[in-house]
Coordinates of C-alpha atoms and ligand atoms in Angstrom, one line a residue:
X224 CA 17.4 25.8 -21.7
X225 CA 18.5 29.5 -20.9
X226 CA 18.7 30.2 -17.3
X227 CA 15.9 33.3 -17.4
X228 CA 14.1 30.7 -19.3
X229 CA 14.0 28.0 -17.1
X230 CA 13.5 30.7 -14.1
X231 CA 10.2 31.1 -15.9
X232 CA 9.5 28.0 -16.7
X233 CA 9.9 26.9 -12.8
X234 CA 8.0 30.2 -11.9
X235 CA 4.9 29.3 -13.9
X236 CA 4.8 25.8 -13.4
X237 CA 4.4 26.6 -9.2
X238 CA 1.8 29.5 -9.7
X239 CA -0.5 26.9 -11.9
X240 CA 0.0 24.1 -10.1
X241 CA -1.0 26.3 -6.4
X242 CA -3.6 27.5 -8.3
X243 CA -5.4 24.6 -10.0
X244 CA -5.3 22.8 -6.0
X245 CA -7.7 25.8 -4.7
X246 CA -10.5 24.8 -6.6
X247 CA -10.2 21.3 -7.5
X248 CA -8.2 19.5 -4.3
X249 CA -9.5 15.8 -4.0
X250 CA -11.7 15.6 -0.5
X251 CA -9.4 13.0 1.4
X252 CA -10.9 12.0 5.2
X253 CA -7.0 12.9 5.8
X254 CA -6.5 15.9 4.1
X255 CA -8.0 19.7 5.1
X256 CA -9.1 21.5 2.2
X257 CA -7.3 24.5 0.7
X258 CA -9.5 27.1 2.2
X259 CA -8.4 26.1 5.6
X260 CA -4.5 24.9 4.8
X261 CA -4.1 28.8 3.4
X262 CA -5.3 30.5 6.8
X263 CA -3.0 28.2 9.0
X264 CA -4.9 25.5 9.6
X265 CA -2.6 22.0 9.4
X266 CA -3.9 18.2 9.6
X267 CA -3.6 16.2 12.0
X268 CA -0.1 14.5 11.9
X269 CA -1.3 11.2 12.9
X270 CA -4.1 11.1 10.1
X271 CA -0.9 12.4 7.8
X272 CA 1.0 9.7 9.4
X273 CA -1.1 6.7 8.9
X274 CA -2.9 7.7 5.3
X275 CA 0.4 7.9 4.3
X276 CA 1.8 4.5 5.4
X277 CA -1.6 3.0 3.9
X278 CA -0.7 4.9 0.8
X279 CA 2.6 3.5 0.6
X280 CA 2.1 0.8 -3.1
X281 CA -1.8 1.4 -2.4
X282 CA -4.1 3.6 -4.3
X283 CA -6.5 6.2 -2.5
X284 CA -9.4 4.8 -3.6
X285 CA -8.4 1.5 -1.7
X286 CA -7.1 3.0 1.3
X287 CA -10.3 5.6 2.5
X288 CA -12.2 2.4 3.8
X289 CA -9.1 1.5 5.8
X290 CA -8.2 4.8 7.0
X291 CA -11.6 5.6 8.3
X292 CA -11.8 2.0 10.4
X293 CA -8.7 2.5 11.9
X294 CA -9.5 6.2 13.1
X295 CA -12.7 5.2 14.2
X296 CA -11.1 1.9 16.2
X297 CA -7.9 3.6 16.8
X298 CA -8.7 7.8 17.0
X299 CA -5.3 8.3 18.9
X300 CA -1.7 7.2 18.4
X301 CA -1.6 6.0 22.3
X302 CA -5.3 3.9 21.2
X303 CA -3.0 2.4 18.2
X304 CA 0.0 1.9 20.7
X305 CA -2.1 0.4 23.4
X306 CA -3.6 -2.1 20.5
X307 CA -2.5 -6.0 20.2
X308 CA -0.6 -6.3 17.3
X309 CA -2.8 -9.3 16.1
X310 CA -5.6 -6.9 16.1
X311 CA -3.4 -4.2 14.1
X312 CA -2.2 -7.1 11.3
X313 CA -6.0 -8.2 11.0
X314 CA -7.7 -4.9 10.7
X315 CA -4.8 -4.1 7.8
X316 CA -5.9 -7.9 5.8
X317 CA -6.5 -7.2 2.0
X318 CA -4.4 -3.8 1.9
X319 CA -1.4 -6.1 1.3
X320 CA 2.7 -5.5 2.0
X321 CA 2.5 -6.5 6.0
X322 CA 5.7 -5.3 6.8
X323 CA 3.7 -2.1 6.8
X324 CA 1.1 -3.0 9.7
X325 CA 4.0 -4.4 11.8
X326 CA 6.3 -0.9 11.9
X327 CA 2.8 1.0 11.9
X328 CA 3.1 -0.3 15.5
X329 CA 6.0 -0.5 16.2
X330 CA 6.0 3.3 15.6
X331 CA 3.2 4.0 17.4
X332 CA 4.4 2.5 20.6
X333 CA 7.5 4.5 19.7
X334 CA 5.7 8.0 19.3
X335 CA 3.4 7.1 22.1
X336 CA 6.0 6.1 24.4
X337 CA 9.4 8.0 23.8
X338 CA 7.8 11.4 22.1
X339 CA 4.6 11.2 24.9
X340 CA 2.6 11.0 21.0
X341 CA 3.9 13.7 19.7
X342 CA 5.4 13.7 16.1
X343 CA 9.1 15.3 15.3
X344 CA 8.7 17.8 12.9
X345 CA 11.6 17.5 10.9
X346 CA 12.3 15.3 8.3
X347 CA 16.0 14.0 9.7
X348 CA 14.0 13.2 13.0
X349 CA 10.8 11.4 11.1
X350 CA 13.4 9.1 9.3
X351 CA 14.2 7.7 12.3
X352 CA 10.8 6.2 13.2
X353 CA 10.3 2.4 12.0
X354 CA 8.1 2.1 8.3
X355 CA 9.1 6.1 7.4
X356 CA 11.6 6.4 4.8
X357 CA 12.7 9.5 2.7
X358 CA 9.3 9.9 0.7
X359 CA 7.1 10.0 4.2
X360 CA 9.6 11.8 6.0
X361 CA 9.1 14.3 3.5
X362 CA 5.5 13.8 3.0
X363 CA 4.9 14.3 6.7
X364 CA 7.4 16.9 7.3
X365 CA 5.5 19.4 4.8
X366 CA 2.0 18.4 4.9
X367 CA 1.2 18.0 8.9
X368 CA 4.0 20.4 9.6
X369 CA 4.3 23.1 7.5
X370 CA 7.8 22.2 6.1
X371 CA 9.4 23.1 3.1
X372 CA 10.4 19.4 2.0
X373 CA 10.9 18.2 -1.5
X374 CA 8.1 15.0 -1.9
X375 CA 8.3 12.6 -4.6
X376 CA 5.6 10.1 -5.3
X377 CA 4.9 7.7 -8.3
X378 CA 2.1 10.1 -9.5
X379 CA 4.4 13.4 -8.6
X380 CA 7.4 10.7 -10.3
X381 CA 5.5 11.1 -13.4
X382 CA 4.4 14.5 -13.6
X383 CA 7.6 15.8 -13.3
X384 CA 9.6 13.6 -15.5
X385 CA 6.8 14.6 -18.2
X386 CA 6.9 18.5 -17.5
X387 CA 11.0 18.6 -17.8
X388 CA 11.3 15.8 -20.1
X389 CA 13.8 13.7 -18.4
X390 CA 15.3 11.2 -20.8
X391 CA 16.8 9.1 -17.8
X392 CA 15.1 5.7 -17.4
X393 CA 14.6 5.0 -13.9
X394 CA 15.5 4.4 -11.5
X395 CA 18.5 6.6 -12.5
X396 CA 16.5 8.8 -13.5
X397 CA 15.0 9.6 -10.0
X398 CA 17.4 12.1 -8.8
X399 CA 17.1 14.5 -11.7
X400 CA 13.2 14.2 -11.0
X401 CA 14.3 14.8 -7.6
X402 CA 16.3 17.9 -8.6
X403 CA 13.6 19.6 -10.6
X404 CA 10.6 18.9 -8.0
X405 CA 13.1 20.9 -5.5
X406 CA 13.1 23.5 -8.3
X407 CA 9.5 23.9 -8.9
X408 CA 8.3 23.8 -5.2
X409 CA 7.4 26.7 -3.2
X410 CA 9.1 28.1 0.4
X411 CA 5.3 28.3 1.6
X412 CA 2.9 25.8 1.2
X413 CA 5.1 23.0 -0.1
X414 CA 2.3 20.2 1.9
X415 CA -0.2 22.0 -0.4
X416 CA 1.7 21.7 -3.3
X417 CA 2.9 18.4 -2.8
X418 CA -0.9 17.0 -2.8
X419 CA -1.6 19.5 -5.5
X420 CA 1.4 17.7 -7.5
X421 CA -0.3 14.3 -6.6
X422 CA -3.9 15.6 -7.4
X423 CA -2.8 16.0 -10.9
X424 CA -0.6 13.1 -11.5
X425 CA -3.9 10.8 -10.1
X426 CA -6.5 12.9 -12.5
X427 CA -4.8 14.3 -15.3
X428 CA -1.6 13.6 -15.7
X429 CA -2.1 9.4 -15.6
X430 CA 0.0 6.8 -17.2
X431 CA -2.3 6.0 -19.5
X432 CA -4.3 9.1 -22.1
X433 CA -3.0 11.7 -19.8
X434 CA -5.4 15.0 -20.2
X435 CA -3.4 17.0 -21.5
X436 CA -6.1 18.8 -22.6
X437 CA -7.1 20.1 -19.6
X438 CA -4.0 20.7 -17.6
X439 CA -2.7 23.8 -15.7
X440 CA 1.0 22.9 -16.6
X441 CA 0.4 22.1 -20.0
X442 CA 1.9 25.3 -21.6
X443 CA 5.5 24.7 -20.5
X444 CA 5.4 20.7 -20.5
X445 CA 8.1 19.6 -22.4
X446 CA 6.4 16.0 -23.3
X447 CA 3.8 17.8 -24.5
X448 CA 5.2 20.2 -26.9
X449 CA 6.6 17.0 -28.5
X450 CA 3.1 15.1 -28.1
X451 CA 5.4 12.5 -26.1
X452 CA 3.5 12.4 -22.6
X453 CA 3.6 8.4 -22.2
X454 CA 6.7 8.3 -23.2
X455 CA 8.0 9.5 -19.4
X456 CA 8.6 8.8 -17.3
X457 CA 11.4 6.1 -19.4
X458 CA 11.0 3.0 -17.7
X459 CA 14.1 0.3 -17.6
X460 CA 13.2 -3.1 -20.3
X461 CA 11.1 -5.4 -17.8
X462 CA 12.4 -8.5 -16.3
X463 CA 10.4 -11.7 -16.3
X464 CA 9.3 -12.5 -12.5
X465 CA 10.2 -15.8 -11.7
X466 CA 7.3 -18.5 -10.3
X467 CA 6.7 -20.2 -7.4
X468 CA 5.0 -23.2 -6.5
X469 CA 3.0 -23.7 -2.7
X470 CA 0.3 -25.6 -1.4
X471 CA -2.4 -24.8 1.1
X472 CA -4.6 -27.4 2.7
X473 CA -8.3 -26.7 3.4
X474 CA -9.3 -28.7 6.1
X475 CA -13.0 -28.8 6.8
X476 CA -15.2 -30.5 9.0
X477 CA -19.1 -29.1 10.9
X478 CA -18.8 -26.0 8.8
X479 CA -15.8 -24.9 10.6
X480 CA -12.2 -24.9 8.9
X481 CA -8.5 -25.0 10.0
X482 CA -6.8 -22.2 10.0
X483 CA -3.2 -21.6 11.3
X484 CA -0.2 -18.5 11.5
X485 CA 2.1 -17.6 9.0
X486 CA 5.5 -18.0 10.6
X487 CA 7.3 -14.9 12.5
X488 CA 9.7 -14.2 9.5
X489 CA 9.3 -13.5 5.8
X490 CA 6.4 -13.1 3.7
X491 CA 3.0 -12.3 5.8
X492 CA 4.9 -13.0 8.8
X493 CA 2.5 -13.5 11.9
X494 CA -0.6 -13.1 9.6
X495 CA -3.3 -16.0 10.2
X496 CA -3.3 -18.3 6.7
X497 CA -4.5 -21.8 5.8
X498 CA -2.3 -24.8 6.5
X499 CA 0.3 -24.7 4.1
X500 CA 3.9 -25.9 2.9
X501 CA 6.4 -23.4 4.2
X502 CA 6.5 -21.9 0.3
X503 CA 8.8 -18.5 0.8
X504 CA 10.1 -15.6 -1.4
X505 CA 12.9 -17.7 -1.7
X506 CA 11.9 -21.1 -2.6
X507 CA 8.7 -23.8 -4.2
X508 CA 7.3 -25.2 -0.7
X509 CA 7.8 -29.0 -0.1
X510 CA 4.2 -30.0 -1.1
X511 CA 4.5 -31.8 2.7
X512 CA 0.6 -32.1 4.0
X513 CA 0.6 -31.6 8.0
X514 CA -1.6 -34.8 8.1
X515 CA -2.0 -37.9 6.4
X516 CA -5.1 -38.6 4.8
X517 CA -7.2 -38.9 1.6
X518 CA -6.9 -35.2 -0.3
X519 CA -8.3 -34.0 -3.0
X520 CA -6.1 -31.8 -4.9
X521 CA -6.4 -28.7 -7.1
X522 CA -3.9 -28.2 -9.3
X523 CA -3.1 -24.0 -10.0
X524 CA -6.3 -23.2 -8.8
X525 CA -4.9 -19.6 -6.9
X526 CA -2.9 -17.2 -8.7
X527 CA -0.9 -14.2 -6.8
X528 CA 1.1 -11.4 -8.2
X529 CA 4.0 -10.1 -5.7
X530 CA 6.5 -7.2 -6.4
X531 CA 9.2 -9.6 -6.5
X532 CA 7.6 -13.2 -7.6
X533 CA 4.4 -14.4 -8.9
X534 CA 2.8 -17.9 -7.0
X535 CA 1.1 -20.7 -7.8
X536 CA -1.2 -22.4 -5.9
X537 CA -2.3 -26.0 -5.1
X538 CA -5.3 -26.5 -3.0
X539 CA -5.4 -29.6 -1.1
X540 CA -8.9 -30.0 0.3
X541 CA -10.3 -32.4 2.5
X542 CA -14.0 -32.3 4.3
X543 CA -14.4 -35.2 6.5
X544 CA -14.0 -36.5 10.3
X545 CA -12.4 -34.2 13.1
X546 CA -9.2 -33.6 13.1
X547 CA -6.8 -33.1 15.9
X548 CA -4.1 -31.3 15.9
X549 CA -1.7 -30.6 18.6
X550 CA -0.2 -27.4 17.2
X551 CA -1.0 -24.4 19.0
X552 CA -1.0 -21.9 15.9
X553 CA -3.7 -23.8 14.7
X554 CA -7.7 -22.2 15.0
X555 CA -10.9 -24.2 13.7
X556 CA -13.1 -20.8 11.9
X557 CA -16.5 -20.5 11.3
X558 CA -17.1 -20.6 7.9
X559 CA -19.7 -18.2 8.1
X560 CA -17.9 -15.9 10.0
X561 CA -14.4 -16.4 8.2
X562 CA -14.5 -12.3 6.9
X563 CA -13.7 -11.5 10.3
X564 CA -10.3 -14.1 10.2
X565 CA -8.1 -11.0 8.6
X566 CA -6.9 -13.5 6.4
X567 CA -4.6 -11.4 3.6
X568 CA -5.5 -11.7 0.1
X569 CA -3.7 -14.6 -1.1
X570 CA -5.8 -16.7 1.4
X571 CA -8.8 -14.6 0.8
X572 CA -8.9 -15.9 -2.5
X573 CA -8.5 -19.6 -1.4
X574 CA -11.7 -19.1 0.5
X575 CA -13.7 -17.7 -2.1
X576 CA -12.0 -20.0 -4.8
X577 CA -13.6 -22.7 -2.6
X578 CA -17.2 -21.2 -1.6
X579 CA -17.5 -21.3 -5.5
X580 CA -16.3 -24.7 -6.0
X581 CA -18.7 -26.2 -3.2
X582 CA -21.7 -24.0 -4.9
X583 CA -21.0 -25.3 -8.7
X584 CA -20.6 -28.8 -6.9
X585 CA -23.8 -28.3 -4.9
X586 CA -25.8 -27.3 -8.3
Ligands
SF4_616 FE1 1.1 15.6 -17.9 FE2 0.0 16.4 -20.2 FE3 0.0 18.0 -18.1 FE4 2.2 17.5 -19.4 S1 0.5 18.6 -20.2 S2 1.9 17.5 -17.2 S3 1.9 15.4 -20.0 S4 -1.1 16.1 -18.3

């Protein structure tokens, strides 16, 4: 493309895009709205902060719910900082990749204790801080503070590998997107941009029947002019994710059951769990009940889908005379009160697997 064309191009696509956000920016509890971002007015870093950890693999509409229980438990970084980290892990079950929840804290004690809980502006300094890589530096750096940073998300990922036509499967393909969201964003405004950018990917410009239709950009899109939208951004062949194999035991007795804690490392590290056979990332668990007596066993009956793996799960059930344990991870539940365990969604779904197993039994 000729340079004075491209200058255009880049021109345009930054005028329609700052445009379109006045009128038609999604009301996040995070976010404040155009009319207020234009005459100065900048959100609160640690609402920026922690929608955009949530955010992280997470769509919006799942995260709101969580956002707004957190601010209302947690309304200040030093509330967050001063919290257990149990209490942190539990209040984050169902919103999945833990790691998340334990250098939320982490950085909260951090910002609290070394910055008196006051963010760094810059991007360099926000990398620093445990759970923030280069997309939330960014993210932070422009839309709490004002910055000009270059912010890449999936949906911005995709909009901008559609609008320049980028050829490169990812992830190569990542730094020319890179290159050309620099291009097209602003000195001022780049926070407003940035969510304008991910307003559009989320609405119009999805994976799937983008609406092209109705689009500010679609007059200089490249994928468009060739009617090639969901063709970008090119994706690498897919590679088959491998299974694995565990067990959990449901162990019942007086309407209470066992429940114990994932270990401190690896997958849902600390988080409280079912009994269960040291399964991993890494490896099928050994099957190995913590006691001996007469189960009943469910073959497959709990499916999960991980980035990395997919798991299958036994369930090992057995409802009968008390049971004593002498391990001090280990916690008899309610059962009526077990949607206060923060249990994470794998083990969420053992629970209501079983609640409908003992209703079609009781019918
Ligand atoms: Fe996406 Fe279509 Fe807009 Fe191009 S015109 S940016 S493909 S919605």
């Amino acid at each position: 493309m000729a340079v004075d064309s491209l200058t255009a191009k880049v021109r345009n696509i930054s005028t329609n895009i700052s445009a379109h956000y006045v009128d038609n920016a999604r009301k996040l509890p995070w976010r404040v709205p155009p009319t207020q971002s234009r005459r100065g007015k900048l959100p609160d870093p640690y609402h920026v902060w922690l929608s955009e950890i949530m955010l992280q693999q997470t769509t919006v509409g799942a995260v709101k719910g969580y956002f707004e229980k957190f601010i209302e438990r947690w309304p200040s970084i030093h509330d967050l900082a001063a919290a257990n980290e149990s209490d942190v892990l539990a209040a984050w079950a169902g919103l999945g990749y833990y790691a998340r929840a334990r250098n939320l804290h982490k950085c909260a004690l951090q910002i609290s204790k070394n910055f008196r809980g006051i963010f760094p502006q810059k991007e360099s300094e926000l990398l620093q801080l445990p759970g923030v890589g280069a997309y939330t530096a960014a993210a932070i750096a422009a839309i709490a503070f004002g910055e000009r940073a270059v912010v890449v998300d999936a949906n911005i990922e995709r909009l901008v590998a559609r609008l320049f036509a980028i050829a490169t499967p990812l992830p190569k393909g990542k730094s020319e997107i890179r290159n050309k969201m620099d291009l097209i964003t602003p000195k001022e405004s780049a926070g407003d941009f940035a969510q304008a950018c991910m307003d559009i990917g989320a609405s119009i410009c999805t994976a799937k029947n983008p609406k092209c239709e109705i689009c500010p950009v679609q007059t200089v899109c490249a994928a468009n002019e060739f009617d090639k939208a969901e063709k970008f951004p090119v994706k690498p062949p897919k590679k088959q994710k491998p299974i694995r194999k565990a067990r959990f035991f449901w162990i019942e007795e007086e309407s209470k059951v066992l429940l114990s804690t994932r270990p401190d490392k690896g997958m849902l590290a600390g988080m409280r769990c079912l009994p269960d056979d040291d399964w991993s990332a890494r490896q099928d668990g050994n099957a190995v009940a913590p006691i001996t007596v007469n189960w009943k066993v469910f073959n497959n009956a709990i499916q999960h889908s991980f980035t990395h793996f997919s798991l299958e799960v036994d369930l090992a059930v057995y409802r009968g005379e008390k049971i004593v344990t002498n391990n001090d991870d280990n916690i008899w539940w309610p059962l009526e009160q077990i949607e206060q365990a923060g249990l994470p969604t794998l083990y969420a779904k053992a629970i209501r697997w079983m609640a409908k197993k003992k209703q079609e039994d009781d019918t």
